[in-house]
Coordinates of C-alpha atoms and ligand atoms in Angstrom, one line a residue:
M1 CA -11.4 92.2 88.1
A2 CA -10.0 91.9 91.6
A3 CA -6.7 90.7 92.0
S4 CA -5.2 89.5 95.3
A5 CA -1.7 88.3 95.8
G6 CA -1.5 86.9 99.1
A7 CA -1.5 83.6 100.5
S8 CA -3.4 81.8 97.9
S9 CA -5.2 78.9 99.2
W10 CA -4.7 76.1 97.1
S11 CA -6.9 73.9 99.6
G12 CA -10.6 73.1 98.0
S13 CA -13.8 73.1 100.0
S14 CA -14.9 70.1 102.2
G15 CA -17.2 69.9 98.7
G16 CA -20.9 69.5 98.3
S17 CA -22.0 70.8 101.7
T18 CA -25.0 72.8 100.8
S19 CA -27.6 72.4 97.8
S20 CA -27.8 74.5 95.1
Q21 CA -31.8 76.4 95.6
G22 CA -33.9 77.3 93.1
R23 CA -31.7 77.6 90.3
Q24 CA -30.3 74.6 88.2
L25 CA -26.8 75.7 88.0
A26 CA -25.7 72.2 88.4
T27 CA -27.1 68.3 88.9
A28 CA -27.7 67.5 92.6
Q29 CA -25.4 64.6 92.6
P30 CA -22.1 64.3 90.7
A31 CA -22.5 63.7 87.1
Q32 CA -20.4 61.2 87.0
E33 CA -20.0 58.3 89.7
E34 CA -16.0 57.2 88.5
R35 CA -13.8 58.6 90.4
L36 CA -10.9 58.1 88.4
V37 CA -11.3 58.2 84.4
V38 CA -8.8 57.5 82.1
A39 CA -8.6 58.3 78.4
V40 CA -5.8 57.8 75.6
R41 CA -5.7 60.6 72.7
V42 CA -3.7 59.8 69.5
R43 CA -2.6 62.9 67.8
P44 CA -2.9 63.4 64.0
S45 CA 0.4 61.9 62.4
L46 CA 3.0 64.5 61.6
E47 CA 4.4 62.7 58.9
A48 CA 3.8 60.0 56.3
T49 CA 5.5 57.1 58.2
E50 CA 5.0 53.8 59.5
R51 CA 2.7 53.6 62.8
C52 CA 2.5 52.1 66.2
I53 CA -0.7 52.3 67.2
E54 CA -4.2 52.0 65.7
V55 CA -7.6 52.8 67.3
I56 CA -9.9 50.1 67.0
S57 CA -12.8 51.3 69.4
G58 CA -14.0 54.3 71.5
G59 CA -12.3 52.3 74.4
S60 CA -9.3 50.6 72.9
L61 CA -6.3 50.6 70.7
L62 CA -3.4 48.2 69.3
Y63 CA -0.1 48.8 69.9
D64 CA 2.6 47.6 68.0
D65 CA 6.2 47.1 69.2
G66 CA 7.9 46.8 65.6
G67 CA 7.2 43.0 65.0
K68 CA 9.0 41.8 68.3
S69 CA 5.4 40.4 69.5
R70 CA 2.0 40.5 68.3
P71 CA 0.4 43.9 68.7
R72 CA -1.3 44.5 71.9
K73 CA -4.9 45.8 73.1
Y74 CA -4.9 48.5 75.6
S75 CA -8.4 49.3 76.6
Y76 CA -9.5 52.7 78.5
D77 CA -12.4 54.2 79.8
H78 CA -12.1 56.5 76.5
V79 CA -10.0 56.2 73.5
F80 CA -10.0 59.4 71.0
K81 CA -8.6 58.8 67.6
E82 CA -7.1 61.5 65.7
N83 CA -9.7 63.2 64.1
D84 CA -11.5 63.3 67.2
T85 CA -12.3 67.2 67.8
Q86 CA -12.0 69.6 70.7
E87 CA -15.6 69.3 71.6
Q88 CA -15.8 65.8 71.9
V89 CA -12.8 65.7 74.0
Y90 CA -14.2 68.5 76.0
R91 CA -18.0 67.1 76.4
T92 CA -16.5 63.5 77.0
T93 CA -13.9 64.3 79.7
T94 CA -14.1 67.7 81.2
A95 CA -17.7 69.1 80.8
P96 CA -19.1 66.4 83.4
L97 CA -16.7 67.7 85.8
V98 CA -17.8 71.5 85.6
R99 CA -21.1 70.5 86.3
D100 CA -19.5 68.7 89.7
V101 CA -17.7 72.3 90.6
L102 CA -21.0 74.1 90.0
N103 CA -22.3 71.7 92.7
G104 CA -19.3 72.3 95.2
Y105 CA -17.1 69.7 94.3
N106 CA -13.0 69.6 93.2
A107 CA -12.2 68.0 90.0
A108 CA -9.2 67.5 88.1
V109 CA -7.8 66.8 84.4
F110 CA -4.3 66.1 83.8
A111 CA -2.7 66.2 80.3
Y112 CA 0.1 63.6 80.6
G113 CA 2.5 62.6 77.8
A114 CA 5.8 63.1 76.1
T115 CA 6.9 66.3 74.6
G116 CA 5.1 66.5 70.9
S117 CA 2.3 64.4 72.2
G118 CA -0.6 66.9 72.0
K119 CA -1.1 67.8 75.7
T120 CA -1.1 71.9 75.3
H121 CA -3.2 71.3 72.2
T122 CA -5.9 69.5 74.4
M123 CA -5.4 72.1 77.1
L124 CA -4.8 75.3 75.3
G125 CA -5.9 74.6 71.5
P126 CA -3.3 75.0 68.4
V127 CA 0.0 76.7 69.6
P128 CA 2.1 78.6 66.6
R129 CA 5.3 76.6 66.4
K130 CA 8.9 78.5 67.3
K131 CA 11.3 78.3 64.9
P132 CA 14.4 77.1 66.6
S133 CA 16.9 79.9 67.3
T134 CA 20.4 80.4 68.4
A135 CA 19.1 82.5 71.1
D136 CA 17.5 79.5 72.6
R137 CA 20.0 78.9 75.1
G138 CA 18.9 78.8 79.0
I139 CA 15.2 79.5 80.0
A140 CA 13.4 81.5 77.6
T141 CA 10.0 82.9 77.2
A142 CA 8.4 81.7 74.0
P143 CA 6.6 84.4 72.2
G144 CA 3.6 83.7 69.8
H145 CA 2.3 81.1 72.1
E146 CA -1.1 82.5 71.6
P147 CA -3.9 80.1 70.3
D148 CA -7.0 81.8 68.8
V149 CA -9.4 82.0 71.1
N150 CA -12.5 81.7 68.2
S151 CA -10.6 78.7 66.6
Q152 CA -13.2 75.6 66.8
D153 CA -9.9 74.1 68.0
I154 CA -9.8 75.8 71.1
G155 CA -8.4 73.6 73.9
L156 CA -10.3 72.3 77.4
M157 CA -8.9 75.1 79.5
V158 CA -10.7 77.8 77.6
R159 CA -13.7 75.7 76.9
A160 CA -14.1 75.2 80.6
I161 CA -14.2 78.5 81.6
E162 CA -16.9 79.5 78.9
D163 CA -18.7 76.6 80.0
I164 CA -18.9 77.7 83.9
F165 CA -19.6 81.5 82.5
G166 CA -22.4 79.9 80.6
Y167 CA -24.4 78.1 83.5
I168 CA -24.0 81.1 85.8
E169 CA -25.3 83.4 83.1
A170 CA -28.5 81.0 82.5
A171 CA -29.0 81.4 86.1
G172 CA -29.5 85.1 86.1
P173 CA -28.1 87.8 87.8
E174 CA -29.4 86.8 91.4
S175 CA -27.3 83.5 91.2
A176 CA -24.8 85.4 93.3
C177 CA -21.4 83.7 91.9
K178 CA -18.0 84.5 91.8
V179 CA -15.2 82.8 89.7
S180 CA -11.4 82.9 90.4
I181 CA -8.7 81.9 89.0
S182 CA -4.7 81.1 89.6
Y183 CA -2.1 80.0 87.4
L184 CA 1.2 78.5 88.5
E185 CA 4.2 76.4 86.9
I186 CA 6.3 74.3 88.3
Y187 CA 9.6 74.4 86.9
N188 CA 12.5 72.3 88.7
E189 CA 10.7 71.9 91.8
L190 CA 10.0 76.0 91.9
I191 CA 6.7 77.4 91.8
R192 CA 6.2 80.7 89.7
D193 CA 2.9 82.6 89.3
L194 CA 2.0 82.7 85.7
L195 CA -0.5 85.5 86.0
N196 CA 1.9 87.8 87.9
P197 CA 5.7 86.3 86.9
G198 CA 8.1 86.8 89.2
G199 CA 10.7 84.9 91.8
P200 CA 9.5 81.4 92.9
L201 CA 6.9 81.1 95.6
E202 CA 6.9 78.9 99.0
L203 CA 4.6 76.2 99.5
R204 CA 2.7 76.9 103.1
E205 CA 1.4 74.1 105.1
D206 CA -0.8 74.7 108.1
H207 CA 0.7 72.7 111.2
R208 CA -1.3 69.5 110.7
G209 CA -0.2 69.4 107.3
Q210 CA -3.9 69.7 105.7
R211 CA -3.9 73.3 104.1
I212 CA -1.5 73.9 101.5
T213 CA -1.1 77.5 100.6
V214 CA 1.3 79.2 98.0
A215 CA 2.4 82.4 99.6
G216 CA 1.9 85.6 97.0
L217 CA 0.0 83.7 94.5
S218 CA -2.5 85.8 92.4
E219 CA -5.9 84.5 92.8
I220 CA -8.0 87.0 90.3
T221 CA -11.8 87.6 90.5
T222 CA -13.5 88.2 87.4
S223 CA -16.8 88.3 85.9
S224 CA -16.1 88.5 82.3
R225 CA -14.9 85.3 80.2
K226 CA -13.2 87.6 77.9
E227 CA -11.0 88.3 80.6
V228 CA -10.4 85.1 81.7
V229 CA -9.3 84.3 78.6
S230 CA -7.0 86.9 78.1
L231 CA -5.3 86.1 81.5
L232 CA -5.0 82.7 80.7
L233 CA -3.3 83.4 77.4
K234 CA -1.1 86.0 78.8
G235 CA -0.2 83.1 81.6
N236 CA 0.4 80.8 79.1
K237 CA 3.3 83.0 77.3
A238 CA 4.9 83.6 80.8
R239 CA 5.1 79.5 80.8
T240 CA 8.9 78.0 80.9
M241 CA 9.7 77.1 77.3
E242 CA 12.8 75.1 76.8
P243 CA 14.1 73.8 73.6
T244 CA 15.0 69.7 73.7
A245 CA 16.2 67.4 71.0
A246 CA 12.4 65.9 71.4
N247 CA 10.8 69.3 70.6
Q248 CA 11.8 72.7 70.0
T249 CA 9.0 74.4 71.9
S250 CA 8.7 71.9 74.6
S251 CA 7.7 72.6 77.8
R252 CA 9.7 71.4 80.8
S253 CA 7.0 72.6 83.9
H254 CA 3.5 71.5 84.7
A255 CA 1.0 74.1 84.7
L256 CA -1.8 74.3 87.0
L257 CA -5.0 76.1 86.4
S258 CA -7.4 76.5 89.3
I259 CA -10.5 77.6 88.9
T260 CA -12.9 78.5 91.7
V261 CA -16.5 78.7 91.8
Q262 CA -18.0 80.3 94.7
M263 CA -21.8 80.3 95.1
R264 CA -24.0 81.7 97.8
T265 CA -27.3 79.8 98.7
P266 CA -29.6 80.5 101.4
L267 CA -27.7 77.5 102.9
G268 CA -24.3 79.2 103.1
T269 CA -21.5 79.5 100.7
K270 CA -20.7 76.5 98.6
Q271 CA -17.5 76.2 96.8
G272 CA -15.7 74.2 93.9
R273 CA -12.7 73.9 92.2
L274 CA -11.6 73.0 89.1
F275 CA -7.9 72.1 88.5
L276 CA -6.6 71.8 84.7
T277 CA -2.9 70.7 84.7
D278 CA -0.4 70.5 81.4
L279 CA 2.2 68.2 82.6
A280 CA 5.4 68.4 81.7
G281 CA 6.8 66.3 78.9
S282 CA 7.5 62.4 80.4
E283 CA 10.0 61.4 78.5
R284 CA 12.9 60.0 79.6
A285 CA 16.0 61.9 79.9
K286 CA 18.2 60.1 77.4
K287 CA 15.2 60.7 74.6
T288 CA 16.2 64.3 75.0
K289 CA 19.8 63.7 74.7
N290 CA 20.5 66.2 77.7
R291 CA 23.0 67.0 80.2
G292 CA 23.5 69.1 83.2
K293 CA 20.7 71.2 83.8
R294 CA 18.1 69.7 81.1
L295 CA 19.3 66.2 82.9
Q296 CA 18.1 67.8 86.1
E297 CA 15.2 69.1 85.3
G298 CA 14.1 65.5 83.7
A299 CA 14.7 63.9 87.1
H300 CA 12.6 66.6 88.7
I301 CA 9.9 65.8 86.1
N302 CA 10.5 62.1 86.4
R303 CA 9.9 62.2 90.0
S304 CA 6.7 64.5 90.2
L305 CA 5.1 62.2 87.4
L306 CA 5.6 59.1 89.0
A307 CA 4.4 60.7 92.4
L308 CA 1.4 62.0 90.8
G309 CA 0.7 58.0 89.4
N310 CA 1.3 56.7 93.0
C311 CA -0.9 59.1 94.2
I312 CA -3.8 58.4 91.6
N313 CA -3.0 55.1 91.8
A314 CA -3.1 54.7 95.6
L315 CA -6.7 57.0 96.1
S316 CA -8.5 55.0 93.4
G317 CA -7.4 51.6 94.6
G318 CA -8.8 52.8 97.7
A319 CA -5.5 52.9 99.9
R320 CA -6.0 54.0 103.6
Y321 CA -2.4 56.2 103.2
V322 CA -1.5 58.2 100.3
N323 CA 2.0 59.9 100.2
Y324 CA 1.7 63.3 98.5
R325 CA 5.1 64.8 100.2
D326 CA 7.1 63.4 96.9
S327 CA 6.8 66.1 94.7
K328 CA 5.6 69.9 94.9
L329 CA 2.9 69.0 92.4
T330 CA 1.2 66.1 94.5
R331 CA 1.7 68.0 97.4
L332 CA -0.2 71.2 96.0
L333 CA -2.9 68.7 94.6
K334 CA -3.5 67.1 98.1
E335 CA -6.5 68.3 98.7
A336 CA -7.8 68.2 95.4
L337 CA -7.1 64.9 95.2
S338 CA -7.9 63.5 98.5
G339 CA -11.8 64.1 99.3
R340 CA -14.5 63.8 96.9
C341 CA -12.7 64.5 94.0
K342 CA -12.9 63.3 90.5
T343 CA -9.9 62.9 88.4
V344 CA -9.7 62.5 84.7
M345 CA -6.4 61.5 83.2
I346 CA -5.8 62.5 79.7
A347 CA -2.6 60.2 78.5
H348 CA -1.4 61.5 74.9
V349 CA 0.4 59.6 72.7
A350 CA 1.9 60.1 69.3
P351 CA 1.3 57.9 66.1
E352 CA 4.6 57.3 64.4
S353 CA 6.4 54.3 65.1
K354 CA 9.8 56.5 66.0
H355 CA 7.8 57.6 68.9
R356 CA 7.0 53.7 69.7
D357 CA 9.3 53.9 73.2
E358 CA 7.3 57.1 74.7
T359 CA 3.8 55.9 73.0
K360 CA 4.5 52.5 74.9
N361 CA 5.6 54.0 78.6
T362 CA 2.7 56.4 78.5
L363 CA 0.3 53.4 77.2
V364 CA 1.6 51.6 80.6
Y365 CA 1.4 54.5 82.9
A366 CA -2.6 55.3 81.7
D367 CA -3.4 51.3 82.0
R368 CA -1.7 51.2 85.3
A369 CA -4.0 53.7 86.9
N370 CA -7.4 52.2 84.3
S371 CA -6.6 48.6 85.5
I372 CA -7.0 49.5 89.1
T373 CA -10.5 51.3 88.7
T374 CA -11.3 48.5 86.6
K375 CA -10.7 45.7 89.3
L376 CA -12.8 47.9 92.0
Q377 CA -15.7 48.1 89.6
S378 CA -15.7 44.4 88.7
S379 CA -15.3 43.8 92.9
V380 CA -18.5 45.8 93.9
Ligands
LIG401 P1 3.2 69.0 73.9 O1 2.2 69.6 74.6 O2 2.6 67.5 74.2 O3 4.3 69.0 73.8 P2 1.6 69.9 71.5 O4 0.6 69.7 72.2 O5 2.5 71.0 71.5 O6 2.2 69.1 72.4 O7 1.4 69.2 70.1 C1 2.4 69.2 69.4 C2 2.2 69.3 67.8 O8 0.9 68.5 67.4 C3 1.6 70.8 67.5 O9 2.2 71.0 66.6 C4 0.0 70.6 67.8 O10 -0.4 71.4 67.1 C5 -0.2 69.1 66.9 N1 -1.1 68.4 67.5 C6 -1.2 67.7 68.9 N2 -2.7 67.5 69.0 C7 -3.4 67.4 67.8 C8 -4.6 67.6 67.9 N3 -5.6 66.3 68.2 N4 -4.8 67.8 66.2 C9 -4.3 68.6 65.7 N5 -2.6 68.8 65.8 C10 -2.7 68.3 67.0
LIG402 MG1 3.3 71.4 75.7

C-alpha cells in the first residue's frame, strides 16, 4: 500500500482514449448508453404503521398524500422495493458503471434522500445504531459504525471495489493496473480527508478553472481488496455524525469515495474513475427542529443538493452552460459530471406515512432529473 498526500487531483482522464488490448478487462463500448439513470429505492418499513408509498412495478410507484388527492404515479428507470437485495441494486445501478470505469471512463453514483431513508445502507451496508447520549453535543465521531464486510447486505462501495479487483485478477498478473482511493467529506462547505483526518483542506483550481485539486488529500494505492475495505470502514468512522431530531445517527456531511483505476496498455495509460457519494440528508431545516449551527448545516446541505440537481438536470438536458460553482460538492465533481461521465442517482424514500413530506420532496427531485432524460430519449 502506498499513500500520497499531495495535491490530489479530482480531475478525471479525458476517458476512453486508448483501447484495452488482449484482455477482456472491459467491453469496448460503455455498457450503458444513458448518461443519467434515475432509480428510487424504498426502504423496508421500520414500524407497523400507515404507508404513503406502494411499488407497483420495477419502474413505477404510487404515492399517497394522505387522501387529499388520488394517489399519484411516479415512474423512473428503476424502482427498488423493500425486499430487493443489495446485490440487485448493485447489479442494476453500479456494475455497468464499473465496466465503463475499467474501460477508461468516469462514472458517478449518488445516494440521495432524507436522513433515515437508507442512503448509508445502500452505499456501505447495515450500520449499527448508536444510542442517543448526553455526550452527543457538538460534532462527534460516532463509534461502532462498522458494517460486517462479509454480510450479504454489504453496500455498493465495497461491492464496486470487490468487482474491480475481480476483473483485474481475472485479467492476470500482467494486466498492469493500479487502483487508488481517496475518501473525503464535505461538512458545512469544509472538506476533510476521511483516510487521514485533520484540518480542512483547500480546493485548488488551475487558471482556466478546469482542473480541480484538493491540496493535501491522501490518495492511497493498494493491491489488496481487504486493505481497501478496511480503509473504507476506517474512513466511514471518521465521518462527522450529528444527532438531530430526525435521526440519532444522521450524517450532516456528504461523503465522496473516489476509486481511480489506471491501466497500462500497449497504446499508453488509460484511467477511469468511479465516484460513489453518500449525500447528506436532504430534509428541510424545519423538520430537524434545529437552530443556530444545525440550521446553518441545513442551509449548506440544501444549497449543495440544489446545485447538484441543477448540474445534473442541465447536463442531461444538454445545456451548453452548466454552473458548477455554487457548491464545493459540484465544484469537486465538475470533471466527473462533465465529459463522458455516466451518472446514477439513487433516490431513497421511507414508506411510513409520517415521512410523507420528505418522501414527496425526494420523489419530485428524482422525477425532475428523470423527466429530462425521458424527454431526450423520446425526441431522438
Ligand atoms: P440514511 O443514511 O439515509 O440516514 P440509513 O442507511 O442509516 O439511512 O438507514 C436508516 C435505517 O434503516 C437503518 O437502521 C438501516 O439499517 C435501515 N435500512 C435502510 N435501508 C434498508 C434496507 N434496504 N434494508 C434493511 N434495512 C434498511
Ligand atoms: Mg447515512
